[in-house]
Structure formats: C-alpha cells, structure tokens
Amino acid sequence: MDTFTTLALDGPGPWILFLPLIWAAVVVGVVTVLRRTVRRGRHGAPTYGERSPIAVLGRRFAAGEIDEEEYWRRLSVLDEQFGRSLKEGAA
C-alpha cells in the first residue's frame, strides 16, 4: 500500500476537530465580550448628571445625612473608581 491509500482508509483522525474547536472558541470569546460590554453599559452606575454617585454623595452631605469625614472618605473611593480628581471640585 502506498501513502495515499493509507490516508484514505484511516481518515483524517482527531485533527479534523481542531479547526472547528478554534472557531468555537473565537465565537464564544466574541459573544462573552459583547455581553459584558452591553451589560456594563446597561447596569453600570451613571458617571455624570443628577444620578451620578458623586452627586448623590454631595446631596447626602448637604442634607446632613453624613458628616464631613465620611463625605471625604467616600469621595476618595469614588474618585478612584470614576477617575475624577479632587481638584476639580466636590459635588
């Protein structure tokens, strides 16, 4: 028997699954990234406007619900999360 006859009788073997598995991994990766992006955009806290966490914190401080120490402590945490510096001014 020559090489071509042997390949024809044995078939492609397990390597035939390699390319579909790679494509499946790519599709799953793309779907995962898209779902996380959409979910983050829909459920994420607003970073500006009346409902932003910094604005809510400012209203709570103005209403007397929290003291100045707690206000500054929480503002520093929000600044780390949303990338706003304290030099721009507080809510």
Short mmCIF file of N, CA and C in Angstrom, two decimals:
data_model
loop_
_atom_site.label_atom_id
_atom_site.label_comp_id
_atom_site.label_asym_id
_atom_site.label_seq_id
_atom_site.Cartn_x
_atom_site.Cartn_y
_atom_site.Cartn_z
N MET A 1 0.84 -1.19 0.00
CA MET A 1 0.00 0.00 0.00
C MET A 1 0.88 1.24 0.00
N ASP A 2 0.46 2.22 -0.73
CA ASP A 2 1.21 3.47 -0.72
C ASP A 2 0.58 4.45 0.28
N THR A 3 1.17 5.63 0.45
CA THR A 3 0.76 6.61 1.44
C THR A 3 -0.66 7.11 1.20
N PHE A 4 -1.04 7.34 -0.03
CA PHE A 4 -2.36 7.87 -0.33
C PHE A 4 -3.46 6.88 0.02
N THR A 5 -3.22 5.63 -0.19
CA THR A 5 -4.21 4.62 0.14
C THR A 5 -4.37 4.51 1.64
N THR A 6 -3.29 4.60 2.39
CA THR A 6 -3.35 4.52 3.85
C THR A 6 -4.15 5.69 4.41
N LEU A 7 -3.93 6.89 3.92
CA LEU A 7 -4.67 8.05 4.40
C LEU A 7 -6.15 7.93 4.07
N ALA A 8 -6.45 7.39 2.93
CA ALA A 8 -7.84 7.25 2.53
C ALA A 8 -8.56 6.24 3.41
N LEU A 9 -7.88 5.22 3.85
CA LEU A 9 -8.51 4.19 4.68
C LEU A 9 -8.62 4.62 6.15
N ASP A 10 -7.62 5.34 6.65
CA ASP A 10 -7.60 5.73 8.06
C ASP A 10 -8.46 6.96 8.34
N GLY A 11 -8.67 7.80 7.37
CA GLY A 11 -9.44 9.01 7.59
C GLY A 11 -8.58 10.11 8.17
N PRO A 12 -9.15 11.23 8.40
CA PRO A 12 -8.37 12.37 8.85
C PRO A 12 -7.94 12.28 10.32
N GLY A 13 -8.58 11.46 11.11
CA GLY A 13 -8.20 11.31 12.51
C GLY A 13 -8.76 12.43 13.37
N PRO A 14 -8.26 12.55 14.58
CA PRO A 14 -8.82 13.53 15.52
C PRO A 14 -8.48 14.98 15.15
N TRP A 15 -7.53 15.20 14.25
CA TRP A 15 -7.14 16.56 13.89
C TRP A 15 -8.24 17.32 13.17
N ILE A 16 -9.23 16.61 12.65
CA ILE A 16 -10.31 17.30 11.95
C ILE A 16 -11.14 18.16 12.90
N LEU A 17 -11.10 17.87 14.20
CA LEU A 17 -11.85 18.65 15.19
C LEU A 17 -11.13 19.94 15.60
N PHE A 18 -9.86 20.06 15.27
CA PHE A 18 -9.06 21.19 15.71
C PHE A 18 -9.59 22.52 15.19
N LEU A 19 -9.84 22.66 13.90
CA LEU A 19 -10.31 23.91 13.34
C LEU A 19 -11.70 24.30 13.86
N PRO A 20 -12.68 23.40 13.92
CA PRO A 20 -13.97 23.80 14.49
C PRO A 20 -13.87 24.21 15.96
N LEU A 21 -12.99 23.59 16.72
CA LEU A 21 -12.81 23.99 18.12
C LEU A 21 -12.22 25.39 18.22
N ILE A 22 -11.31 25.72 17.34
CA ILE A 22 -10.74 27.08 17.34
C ILE A 22 -11.83 28.09 17.01
N TRP A 23 -12.65 27.81 15.99
CA TRP A 23 -13.73 28.72 15.63
C TRP A 23 -14.75 28.84 16.76
N ALA A 24 -15.05 27.75 17.43
CA ALA A 24 -15.99 27.80 18.55
C ALA A 24 -15.43 28.68 19.67
N ALA A 25 -14.14 28.57 19.94
CA ALA A 25 -13.52 29.41 20.98
C ALA A 25 -13.57 30.89 20.60
N VAL A 26 -13.36 31.19 19.33
CA VAL A 26 -13.43 32.58 18.87
C VAL A 26 -14.86 33.12 19.03
N VAL A 27 -15.84 32.34 18.62
CA VAL A 27 -17.24 32.77 18.73
C VAL A 27 -17.63 32.98 20.19
N VAL A 28 -17.26 32.05 21.06
CA VAL A 28 -17.58 32.18 22.49
C VAL A 28 -16.89 33.42 23.07
N GLY A 29 -15.67 33.67 22.68
CA GLY A 29 -14.95 34.85 23.17
C GLY A 29 -15.62 36.15 22.73
N VAL A 30 -16.02 36.22 21.47
CA VAL A 30 -16.69 37.43 20.96
C VAL A 30 -18.03 37.64 21.66
N VAL A 31 -18.79 36.58 21.82
CA VAL A 31 -20.09 36.69 22.49
C VAL A 31 -19.90 37.14 23.94
N THR A 32 -18.91 36.60 24.62
CA THR A 32 -18.66 36.97 26.01
C THR A 32 -18.29 38.45 26.13
N VAL A 33 -17.41 38.91 25.27
CA VAL A 33 -17.01 40.32 25.31
C VAL A 33 -18.20 41.22 25.02
N LEU A 34 -19.00 40.88 24.02
CA LEU A 34 -20.16 41.70 23.70
C LEU A 34 -21.18 41.73 24.84
N ARG A 35 -21.42 40.58 25.45
CA ARG A 35 -22.38 40.54 26.56
C ARG A 35 -21.91 41.37 27.74
N ARG A 36 -20.62 41.30 28.05
CA ARG A 36 -20.09 42.08 29.17
C ARG A 36 -20.16 43.57 28.87
N THR A 37 -19.89 43.94 27.64
CA THR A 37 -19.95 45.34 27.26
C THR A 37 -21.36 45.88 27.35
N VAL A 38 -22.31 45.13 26.84
CA VAL A 38 -23.71 45.55 26.88
C VAL A 38 -24.20 45.59 28.31
N ARG A 39 -23.88 44.58 29.09
CA ARG A 39 -24.31 44.52 30.48
C ARG A 39 -23.73 45.67 31.28
N ARG A 40 -22.46 45.99 31.06
CA ARG A 40 -21.82 47.09 31.80
C ARG A 40 -22.47 48.42 31.44
N GLY A 41 -22.82 48.59 30.16
CA GLY A 41 -23.45 49.83 29.74
C GLY A 41 -24.86 49.98 30.28
N ARG A 42 -25.58 48.88 30.41
CA ARG A 42 -26.96 48.93 30.85
C ARG A 42 -27.07 49.03 32.37
N HIS A 43 -26.26 48.28 33.10
CA HIS A 43 -26.40 48.20 34.55
C HIS A 43 -25.39 49.05 35.30
N GLY A 44 -24.44 49.64 34.60
CA GLY A 44 -23.42 50.44 35.27
C GLY A 44 -24.01 51.70 35.86
N ALA A 45 -23.42 52.17 36.93
CA ALA A 45 -23.89 53.40 37.56
C ALA A 45 -23.55 54.58 36.65
N PRO A 46 -24.44 55.53 36.54
CA PRO A 46 -24.14 56.70 35.71
C PRO A 46 -22.97 57.47 36.30
N THR A 47 -22.10 57.97 35.45
CA THR A 47 -20.90 58.65 35.94
C THR A 47 -21.05 60.16 35.92
N TYR A 48 -22.20 60.66 35.46
CA TYR A 48 -22.42 62.10 35.42
C TYR A 48 -23.90 62.38 35.57
N GLY A 49 -24.22 63.63 35.79
CA GLY A 49 -25.62 64.01 35.91
C GLY A 49 -26.12 63.92 37.33
N GLU A 50 -27.43 64.09 37.47
CA GLU A 50 -28.06 64.11 38.80
C GLU A 50 -27.94 62.79 39.54
N ARG A 51 -27.90 61.69 38.81
CA ARG A 51 -27.90 60.38 39.46
C ARG A 51 -26.50 59.81 39.64
N SER A 52 -25.47 60.57 39.33
CA SER A 52 -24.11 60.06 39.49
C SER A 52 -23.83 59.83 40.98
N PRO A 53 -22.99 58.87 41.28
CA PRO A 53 -22.67 58.60 42.70
C PRO A 53 -22.09 59.80 43.42
N ILE A 54 -21.31 60.61 42.72
CA ILE A 54 -20.70 61.78 43.36
C ILE A 54 -21.78 62.83 43.67
N ALA A 55 -22.74 62.99 42.76
CA ALA A 55 -23.83 63.94 43.01
C ALA A 55 -24.71 63.47 44.17
N VAL A 56 -24.99 62.19 44.23
CA VAL A 56 -25.79 61.64 45.34
C VAL A 56 -25.06 61.86 46.66
N LEU A 57 -23.75 61.62 46.65
CA LEU A 57 -22.96 61.82 47.86
C LEU A 57 -23.01 63.29 48.29
N GLY A 58 -22.91 64.20 47.33
CA GLY A 58 -22.99 65.63 47.65
C GLY A 58 -24.34 66.00 48.25
N ARG A 59 -25.41 65.44 47.70
CA ARG A 59 -26.75 65.72 48.26
C ARG A 59 -26.89 65.17 49.67
N ARG A 60 -26.35 63.98 49.90
CA ARG A 60 -26.43 63.40 51.25
C ARG A 60 -25.66 64.24 52.25
N PHE A 61 -24.51 64.77 51.83
CA PHE A 61 -23.71 65.63 52.71
C PHE A 61 -24.45 66.94 52.98
N ALA A 62 -25.04 67.51 51.94
CA ALA A 62 -25.77 68.76 52.09
C ALA A 62 -27.01 68.59 52.97
N ALA A 63 -27.62 67.43 52.93
CA ALA A 63 -28.82 67.18 53.73
C ALA A 63 -28.47 66.81 55.17
N GLY A 64 -27.19 66.62 55.46
CA GLY A 64 -26.78 66.29 56.82
C GLY A 64 -26.87 64.81 57.14
N GLU A 65 -27.04 63.96 56.14
CA GLU A 65 -27.11 62.51 56.39
C GLU A 65 -25.76 61.92 56.74
N ILE A 66 -24.68 62.53 56.23
CA ILE A 66 -23.33 62.06 56.53
C ILE A 66 -22.49 63.25 56.98
N ASP A 67 -21.47 62.99 57.78
CA ASP A 67 -20.61 64.08 58.24
C ASP A 67 -19.48 64.32 57.23
N GLU A 68 -18.68 65.35 57.50
CA GLU A 68 -17.64 65.75 56.56
C GLU A 68 -16.57 64.67 56.38
N GLU A 69 -16.20 64.01 57.48
CA GLU A 69 -15.18 62.96 57.40
C GLU A 69 -15.64 61.81 56.50
N GLU A 70 -16.88 61.39 56.69
CA GLU A 70 -17.41 60.30 55.87
C GLU A 70 -17.55 60.75 54.41
N TYR A 71 -17.93 62.02 54.21
CA TYR A 71 -18.05 62.55 52.86
C TYR A 71 -16.71 62.45 52.12
N TRP A 72 -15.63 62.93 52.73
CA TRP A 72 -14.33 62.92 52.07
C TRP A 72 -13.81 61.50 51.88
N ARG A 73 -14.09 60.63 52.83
CA ARG A 73 -13.65 59.24 52.70
C ARG A 73 -14.34 58.58 51.50
N ARG A 74 -15.65 58.74 51.40
CA ARG A 74 -16.40 58.14 50.30
C ARG A 74 -16.06 58.81 48.96
N LEU A 75 -15.83 60.12 48.98
CA LEU A 75 -15.47 60.81 47.75
C LEU A 75 -14.13 60.30 47.21
N SER A 76 -13.19 60.01 48.10
CA SER A 76 -11.90 59.50 47.62
C SER A 76 -12.06 58.13 46.98
N VAL A 77 -12.96 57.30 47.51
CA VAL A 77 -13.22 55.99 46.90
C VAL A 77 -13.87 56.17 45.52
N LEU A 78 -14.84 57.07 45.42
CA LEU A 78 -15.49 57.32 44.14
C LEU A 78 -14.52 57.91 43.13
N ASP A 79 -13.62 58.76 43.58
CA ASP A 79 -12.63 59.33 42.67
C ASP A 79 -11.74 58.25 42.08
N GLU A 80 -11.37 57.26 42.88
CA GLU A 80 -10.56 56.16 42.38
C GLU A 80 -11.34 55.36 41.34
N GLN A 81 -12.62 55.14 41.59
CA GLN A 81 -13.43 54.31 40.70
C GLN A 81 -13.76 55.03 39.40
N PHE A 82 -14.10 56.31 39.47
CA PHE A 82 -14.55 57.03 38.28
C PHE A 82 -13.49 57.92 37.68
N GLY A 83 -12.32 58.00 38.27
CA GLY A 83 -11.20 58.73 37.69
C GLY A 83 -11.31 60.23 37.77
N ARG A 84 -12.07 60.73 38.67
CA ARG A 84 -12.21 62.18 38.83
C ARG A 84 -11.29 62.64 39.95
N SER A 85 -10.60 63.73 39.77
CA SER A 85 -9.67 64.19 40.81
C SER A 85 -10.40 65.12 41.77
N LEU A 86 -9.88 65.20 42.98
CA LEU A 86 -10.46 66.08 43.99
C LEU A 86 -10.27 67.55 43.62
N LYS A 87 -9.29 67.87 42.79
CA LYS A 87 -9.01 69.25 42.43
C LYS A 87 -10.10 69.86 41.55
N GLU A 88 -10.90 69.01 40.90
CA GLU A 88 -11.96 69.53 40.05
C GLU A 88 -13.12 70.07 40.87
N GLY A 89 -13.13 69.76 42.12
CA GLY A 89 -14.20 70.25 43.00
C GLY A 89 -15.12 69.13 43.41
N ALA A 90 -15.72 69.31 44.55
CA ALA A 90 -16.64 68.30 45.07
C ALA A 90 -18.02 68.56 44.52
N ALA A 91 -18.87 67.56 44.62
CA ALA A 91 -20.24 67.65 44.10
C ALA A 91 -20.91 68.85 44.67
#
